[in-house]
XYZ file of C-alpha atoms in Angstrom:
466
model
C 10.687 100.622 66.721
C 9.024 101.771 70.416
C 10.111 98.745 71.277
C 13.663 98.641 70.579
C 13.948 102.075 71.804
C 12.997 100.939 74.843
C 15.388 98.155 75.156
C 18.242 100.113 73.783
C 17.392 102.565 76.946
C 17.373 99.569 79.476
C 20.790 98.308 77.815
C 21.772 101.880 78.231
C 21.220 102.055 81.971
C 22.221 98.754 82.843
C 25.960 99.522 81.493
C 28.380 99.825 84.557
C 30.798 102.081 83.971
C 34.823 100.038 83.844
C 36.355 99.547 87.342
C 39.637 99.128 88.078
C 39.628 95.350 87.402
C 37.916 96.035 83.655
C 40.980 98.969 83.038
C 43.624 96.021 84.609
C 41.815 93.704 81.602
C 41.869 95.819 78.962
C 45.628 96.953 79.699
C 46.824 93.706 79.528
C 44.850 92.774 76.717
C 46.241 95.922 74.825
C 50.055 94.346 75.181
C 49.342 91.733 74.417
C 48.002 92.315 70.952
C 50.621 95.007 70.692
C 52.884 92.118 71.470
C 51.375 89.376 68.968
C 51.496 92.231 66.282
C 54.875 92.915 66.472
C 55.642 88.919 66.761
C 54.676 88.864 62.839
C 58.076 90.602 61.657
C 60.964 89.288 63.140
C 62.699 89.176 66.756
C 63.655 92.595 67.928
C 61.200 94.309 65.547
C 60.130 97.274 68.764
C 56.562 99.548 67.831
C 58.687 102.823 67.200
C 59.680 101.729 63.980
C 56.173 100.712 63.352
C 55.281 104.220 64.622
C 56.468 105.776 61.585
C 53.832 107.674 58.950
C 51.573 108.332 61.980
C 50.924 111.992 61.755
C 48.520 114.419 62.739
C 48.577 117.799 61.423
C 47.629 119.237 64.444
C 49.446 116.376 67.122
C 48.143 119.020 70.106
C 45.010 119.158 69.740
C 43.783 116.736 66.842
C 45.823 113.813 68.573
C 43.581 114.749 71.208
C 39.847 114.803 70.371
C 40.442 110.767 68.742
C 41.955 110.180 72.256
C 38.923 111.931 73.389
C 36.381 109.910 71.511
C 37.717 106.875 72.357
C 37.531 107.438 76.206
C 34.356 108.341 75.616
C 33.344 104.866 73.913
C 35.566 102.919 76.834
C 33.662 104.928 79.528
C 29.602 104.118 77.798
C 30.157 101.094 76.018
C 30.024 102.543 72.662
C 30.826 101.952 69.845
C 33.689 103.181 67.340
C 33.408 102.499 63.711
C 35.936 103.280 61.164
C 34.555 103.684 57.655
C 37.342 103.482 55.005
C 36.471 104.111 51.388
C 38.642 103.413 48.512
C 39.962 101.788 44.978
C 40.404 98.572 44.003
C 43.385 97.301 46.362
C 41.918 98.321 49.295
C 39.110 96.434 48.168
C 40.930 93.909 48.177
C 41.123 92.930 44.561
C 43.896 89.772 43.661
C 43.056 88.774 47.016
C 40.586 87.249 49.079
C 38.123 90.483 50.152
C 38.459 88.932 54.200
C 42.811 89.679 53.842
C 42.166 93.274 52.645
C 43.996 95.334 55.481
C 40.592 97.350 56.502
C 39.374 93.977 57.466
C 43.113 93.006 59.102
C 42.507 95.826 61.020
C 38.845 94.783 62.330
C 39.758 91.218 63.096
C 43.185 92.055 65.171
C 41.455 94.894 66.838
C 38.032 93.171 67.416
C 39.287 91.122 71.018
C 40.912 94.643 72.635
C 37.747 96.200 71.952
C 35.100 93.662 72.809
C 37.131 93.323 76.031
C 37.117 97.112 76.885
C 32.705 97.070 75.732
C 33.566 98.922 72.874
C 31.312 97.928 69.659
C 34.538 98.082 67.134
C 33.983 97.930 62.682
C 36.248 98.760 60.274
C 33.586 98.930 57.541
C 35.365 98.534 54.500
C 33.017 100.277 51.471
C 36.346 100.224 48.983
C 35.345 99.857 45.189
C 37.565 99.161 41.926
C 38.259 101.787 39.857
C 36.267 104.771 41.416
C 38.144 108.105 42.734
C 36.521 109.317 46.354
C 33.843 111.365 43.839
C 30.834 110.826 43.613
C 30.452 108.712 46.534
C 32.046 111.577 48.845
C 28.433 113.865 48.364
C 26.912 110.387 49.507
C 28.844 109.510 52.881
C 25.978 108.747 55.260
C 24.645 106.407 52.984
C 27.564 105.453 51.505
C 30.007 104.905 54.499
C 26.453 105.047 57.128
C 26.070 107.965 59.605
C 27.355 105.833 62.971
C 31.685 106.506 61.218
C 33.843 107.832 63.738
C 36.925 108.057 61.217
C 36.368 108.310 57.406
C 38.842 107.127 55.986
C 40.622 108.656 52.736
C 42.459 105.559 50.330
C 41.894 106.389 46.802
C 45.733 106.820 46.013
C 46.098 105.237 42.386
C 43.028 107.059 41.024
C 42.871 110.452 42.482
C 45.490 113.047 42.809
C 43.473 116.058 43.054
C 43.034 118.816 45.674
C 39.603 119.792 44.508
C 38.609 116.412 45.654
C 40.293 115.638 48.605
C 38.810 119.023 49.992
C 35.355 117.418 49.016
C 35.378 114.725 50.787
C 37.694 115.737 53.739
C 33.661 118.539 54.248
C 31.928 115.887 53.852
C 33.014 113.890 56.322
C 33.309 116.854 59.106
C 29.380 117.159 58.393
C 27.820 113.556 59.456
C 25.889 113.187 61.735
C 28.317 112.047 64.208
C 30.880 114.427 63.626
C 33.843 112.024 62.842
C 37.511 112.312 62.013
C 39.884 112.585 58.657
C 42.359 109.781 57.952
C 44.066 109.874 54.753
C 46.390 107.303 53.786
C 49.467 109.222 52.117
C 50.004 112.856 53.178
C 48.641 114.184 49.784
C 50.617 117.898 49.210
C 47.024 119.632 49.883
C 46.409 118.451 52.976
C 48.567 121.313 54.737
C 46.574 123.726 53.032
C 42.771 122.294 55.016
C 43.771 124.194 58.556
C 40.173 124.630 59.324
C 40.335 120.846 59.520
C 43.313 120.263 61.363
C 42.263 120.438 64.829
C 38.752 120.450 64.622
C 38.630 116.804 62.308
C 41.874 115.228 64.125
C 42.841 115.353 60.119
C 45.616 112.507 60.793
C 48.034 110.575 57.908
C 48.406 106.398 58.886
C 51.018 105.807 55.494
C 52.869 102.534 56.211
C 55.212 102.667 53.400
C 58.649 104.010 54.990
C 57.835 101.168 57.766
C 56.894 98.503 54.986
C 60.260 99.331 53.232
C 62.515 99.398 56.215
C 61.020 95.990 56.743
C 61.252 94.695 53.254
C 64.781 96.255 53.457
C 65.262 93.672 56.449
C 63.773 90.789 54.942
C 61.791 90.327 57.573
C 59.423 87.373 57.364
C 56.348 88.802 57.763
C 56.670 90.732 54.190
C 59.350 88.815 52.517
C 58.035 86.294 49.533
C 54.793 88.205 49.031
C 51.940 86.161 46.957
C 48.630 86.752 46.187
C 46.492 85.229 48.795
C 47.721 83.587 51.969
C 46.688 79.775 49.802
C 45.272 79.077 47.060
C 42.757 81.159 44.857
C 41.566 82.584 41.499
C 40.729 85.878 42.254
C 40.986 88.641 39.591
C 43.275 91.766 39.896
C 46.120 89.992 40.593
C 48.630 92.668 38.363
C 51.096 94.392 39.779
C 49.768 96.695 41.301
C 47.969 95.135 43.764
C 49.505 94.315 47.276
C 49.439 90.352 48.175
C 48.406 89.178 51.173
C 51.337 90.352 53.127
C 51.542 94.120 52.473
C 47.768 93.923 52.662
C 47.935 92.737 56.130
C 51.002 94.599 56.763
C 49.009 97.650 56.323
C 46.357 96.757 58.670
C 48.563 96.335 61.243
C 49.785 99.425 60.774
C 46.775 100.677 61.169
C 45.518 98.503 64.034
C 49.189 99.582 65.689
C 47.993 103.218 65.699
C 44.621 102.902 66.715
C 45.797 100.865 69.969
C 48.111 103.260 70.746
C 45.758 105.694 70.590
C 43.429 103.750 72.387
C 45.944 102.635 75.241
C 46.299 107.016 75.651
C 42.189 106.958 76.081
C 42.706 103.734 79.300
C 45.047 105.350 81.061
C 43.336 108.787 81.052
C 40.482 106.835 81.871
C 42.268 105.016 85.006
C 43.793 108.518 86.190
C 39.794 110.296 86.512
C 38.653 106.961 88.100
C 41.650 106.883 90.596
C 40.251 110.738 91.365
C 36.870 109.811 91.214
C 36.210 112.288 88.453
C 34.550 109.609 86.241
C 31.654 111.684 84.771
C 28.152 110.049 84.702
C 27.096 108.447 81.147
C 24.446 111.663 81.114
C 27.430 113.937 81.695
C 27.767 116.698 78.462
C 31.138 115.582 78.251
C 30.049 112.668 76.577
C 27.240 114.566 74.620
C 28.550 114.107 70.821
C 26.889 117.246 68.677
C 27.400 117.370 64.086
C 29.364 119.905 63.379
C 28.120 123.712 62.653
C 28.041 123.562 58.904
C 27.330 127.302 58.743
C 30.396 127.983 61.092
C 32.244 125.604 59.056
C 35.224 127.692 56.707
C 34.958 128.489 53.740
C 36.035 125.936 50.599
C 40.497 126.641 50.039
C 40.197 125.332 46.897
C 38.396 127.829 43.953
C 37.241 125.069 42.464
C 34.569 123.376 45.757
C 31.874 125.197 44.804
C 28.099 125.539 46.743
C 26.287 123.867 46.580
C 27.955 120.160 46.774
C 31.209 120.835 48.710
C 29.152 123.006 51.673
C 26.137 120.568 52.595
C 25.065 117.240 52.990
C 22.504 114.913 50.870
C 20.713 111.936 50.786
C 21.474 109.758 48.077
C 20.095 106.013 46.486
C 22.906 104.299 44.586
C 22.812 101.324 42.118
C 26.509 100.705 43.053
C 27.836 98.230 45.735
C 29.054 98.236 48.905
C 26.820 101.070 50.664
C 24.486 101.334 53.539
C 21.499 103.434 52.475
C 19.175 102.297 49.730
C 19.369 101.683 46.315
C 18.268 103.505 43.064
C 15.772 100.946 42.195
C 13.892 101.350 45.455
C 13.319 105.257 44.703
C 11.603 103.745 41.183
C 7.647 104.567 40.842
C 5.960 100.648 41.212
C 3.075 101.533 38.801
C 5.638 102.020 35.867
C 8.337 100.244 37.285
C 11.457 100.278 35.633
C 9.590 100.243 31.907
C 12.352 98.992 29.334
C 15.153 100.362 31.987
C 17.731 97.781 33.347
C 20.611 97.062 35.555
C 23.629 96.026 34.031
C 27.721 96.413 34.592
C 29.313 98.240 31.499
C 30.877 95.404 29.717
C 30.232 91.892 29.514
C 33.846 91.330 30.405
C 33.479 93.443 33.714
C 29.729 91.597 34.932
C 31.657 88.124 34.243
C 35.035 89.348 36.607
C 32.740 91.038 39.232
C 30.856 87.711 39.711
C 33.699 85.492 39.514
C 34.735 87.935 42.663
C 32.010 87.875 44.861
C 31.803 84.495 44.277
C 34.752 83.207 44.655
C 36.970 85.770 46.749
C 33.858 87.832 48.560
C 34.261 90.950 47.379
C 31.852 93.566 48.055
C 32.248 96.301 45.598
C 29.769 96.457 41.937
C 29.311 99.417 39.670
C 26.388 98.451 37.970
C 23.772 101.168 36.338
C 20.297 101.474 35.303
C 20.468 102.360 31.720
C 17.597 103.564 29.332
C 18.093 104.108 25.516
C 15.206 105.016 22.756
C 13.155 101.279 22.984
C 12.982 101.970 27.168
C 10.039 104.620 28.215
C 9.958 106.512 31.213
C 11.605 105.815 34.178
C 10.171 107.941 37.594
C 11.894 107.946 40.979
C 9.833 109.444 43.432
C 12.530 110.884 46.075
C 11.127 111.697 49.637
C 11.236 114.527 52.258
C 13.205 116.971 50.131
C 14.285 120.668 52.126
C 12.994 123.988 51.955
C 14.858 125.360 49.251
C 16.923 121.766 48.494
C 17.554 120.483 45.066
C 17.419 116.715 43.004
C 20.739 115.786 41.048
C 21.683 113.004 39.563
C 25.340 111.546 38.419
C 26.415 108.671 36.101
C 28.255 108.217 32.638
C 26.922 110.247 29.990
C 27.704 109.549 26.209
C 26.225 113.213 25.814
C 25.948 116.234 28.449
C 24.068 118.203 26.288
C 20.974 116.404 27.514
C 18.174 118.544 25.600
C 19.714 116.845 21.939
C 18.640 113.386 23.238
C 16.449 113.094 26.162
C 13.496 114.610 28.387
C 14.483 114.871 32.097
C 11.165 116.441 34.040
C 10.845 117.489 37.798
C 7.432 117.636 39.245
C 6.492 116.984 35.426
C 8.597 120.366 34.369
C 11.441 119.805 31.679
C 15.054 120.547 33.609
C 17.422 120.047 30.375
C 18.291 123.453 30.405
C 18.208 123.879 33.966
C 20.722 121.906 35.398
C 24.131 122.759 37.199
C 27.289 120.105 36.812
C 28.993 119.785 40.219
C 31.987 117.770 39.276
C 33.904 114.815 36.854
C 35.386 111.846 37.629
C 37.267 109.332 34.940
C 39.564 106.372 35.765
C 40.242 103.143 33.775
C 37.299 102.220 35.939
C 34.761 104.601 35.182
C 33.667 108.019 34.163
C 30.634 109.417 36.112
C 29.421 113.712 35.887
C 26.496 114.763 38.840
C 24.032 117.205 38.120
C 21.411 118.808 40.132
C 18.686 121.681 39.644
C 16.620 123.338 42.096
C 13.658 124.244 39.191
C 10.220 123.390 40.081
C 11.777 121.339 43.622
C 8.996 121.087 46.049
C 8.903 120.546 49.787
C 8.856 117.285 50.753
C 7.673 114.157 48.227
C 8.931 114.447 44.465
C 9.585 113.103 41.387
C 11.794 112.805 38.414
C 11.531 111.426 35.230
C 13.839 110.232 32.311
C 13.231 109.239 29.139
C 15.964 108.801 26.099
C 14.465 110.008 22.533
C 17.515 109.715 20.229
C 18.283 106.239 18.917
C 21.883 106.489 19.124
C 22.526 107.147 22.831
C 21.517 106.257 26.203
C 21.662 107.119 29.876
C 23.166 105.800 32.801
C 22.512 106.233 35.986
C 24.087 105.729 39.387
C 23.042 108.051 41.951
C 19.872 110.174 42.544
C 21.324 113.029 45.331
C 19.290 115.226 46.712
C 18.235 117.526 50.141
């Protein structure tokens, strides 16, 4: 670990801030990339058409914050990471995973940012059939602590403002103080005024531009189908996009951030000309997590403590994620003890296997399932803070746990001491989360589950603690 830290420090010291020649090279790369992308949609298509649907709810301040973050990445040779949360369409179902729009956005901008010395990545964390909750309270372990922009794209499976505000708030509280992008201008976004400037809350909605291109019979969107070539990918249903629509969404998003980066490069050029580029250790470049205590109170009354005003550590069975698996926390002395990792049904298992093997899908919704034939399963929960909580999520056939299960925290039963958070139901999942502070201690804790009824089972997907 010390060697890695020393190496990172050496790289940082060796990095040279961009000079005028590098700025010119990046400007050329930006112009060439924009021209290449516009050419996909036919002669005469202008960038202004594809700028439609890009809106900052506080244009004066929000846009400038994203530009400043990109300027920082360019000046320091740092990373710029966009983490995308979404449902099956975003995960690319029906097409190859590589054709999903977050991956397209990543691919078309990679060379520009590489030229600029920026480690750029669009991380596609979408899962089929799920709304934003409960993964939203696991944002660091789900998306990664290095995100600069967190994207909401659950447009086909989520409408309510409770989960929308929860998503925004969890993003605002992440370590790198990321900004928030929505793929649709949901009416409730205007209400969340505290995120408009601070979180640079913005919308990148491709539909107006797409409809104009479609009406004009642009070759870039006409005669769409699933997969650019031949494929046998599951999910080829009418509500999933074809590969040209996926490509357009990726190009539309790429052009939005390319415009912002171009502005950042221009700002850097002005600083360079004035001889006033701050050194790498200047306070301007320091990224500080936002002060959670200063965060405005939730505006949706159902967005309650603790889940709307605190962040959490998580271990999950669902994929994709960057953090721990639920089974990583299973006490090694007893192991799974009759509990099994399984898909909701054999049909889902078959579809998941086909999608992952033939089309490179990354998402999977397995649960850790126990019934009366199983025995105790215990999880070692590390580093719980003083006054913290422990929670769990899953698909529960009954929420009256004391009638069919034993749940203990540090050997004390907690079935009647649980607080329900939120519930999510779609065609793909039914999920609810519960937490307790009873008998929770600072440091390491143990939570255990045992099903006592022969008729019911427990399907666990998340453990949550702070």
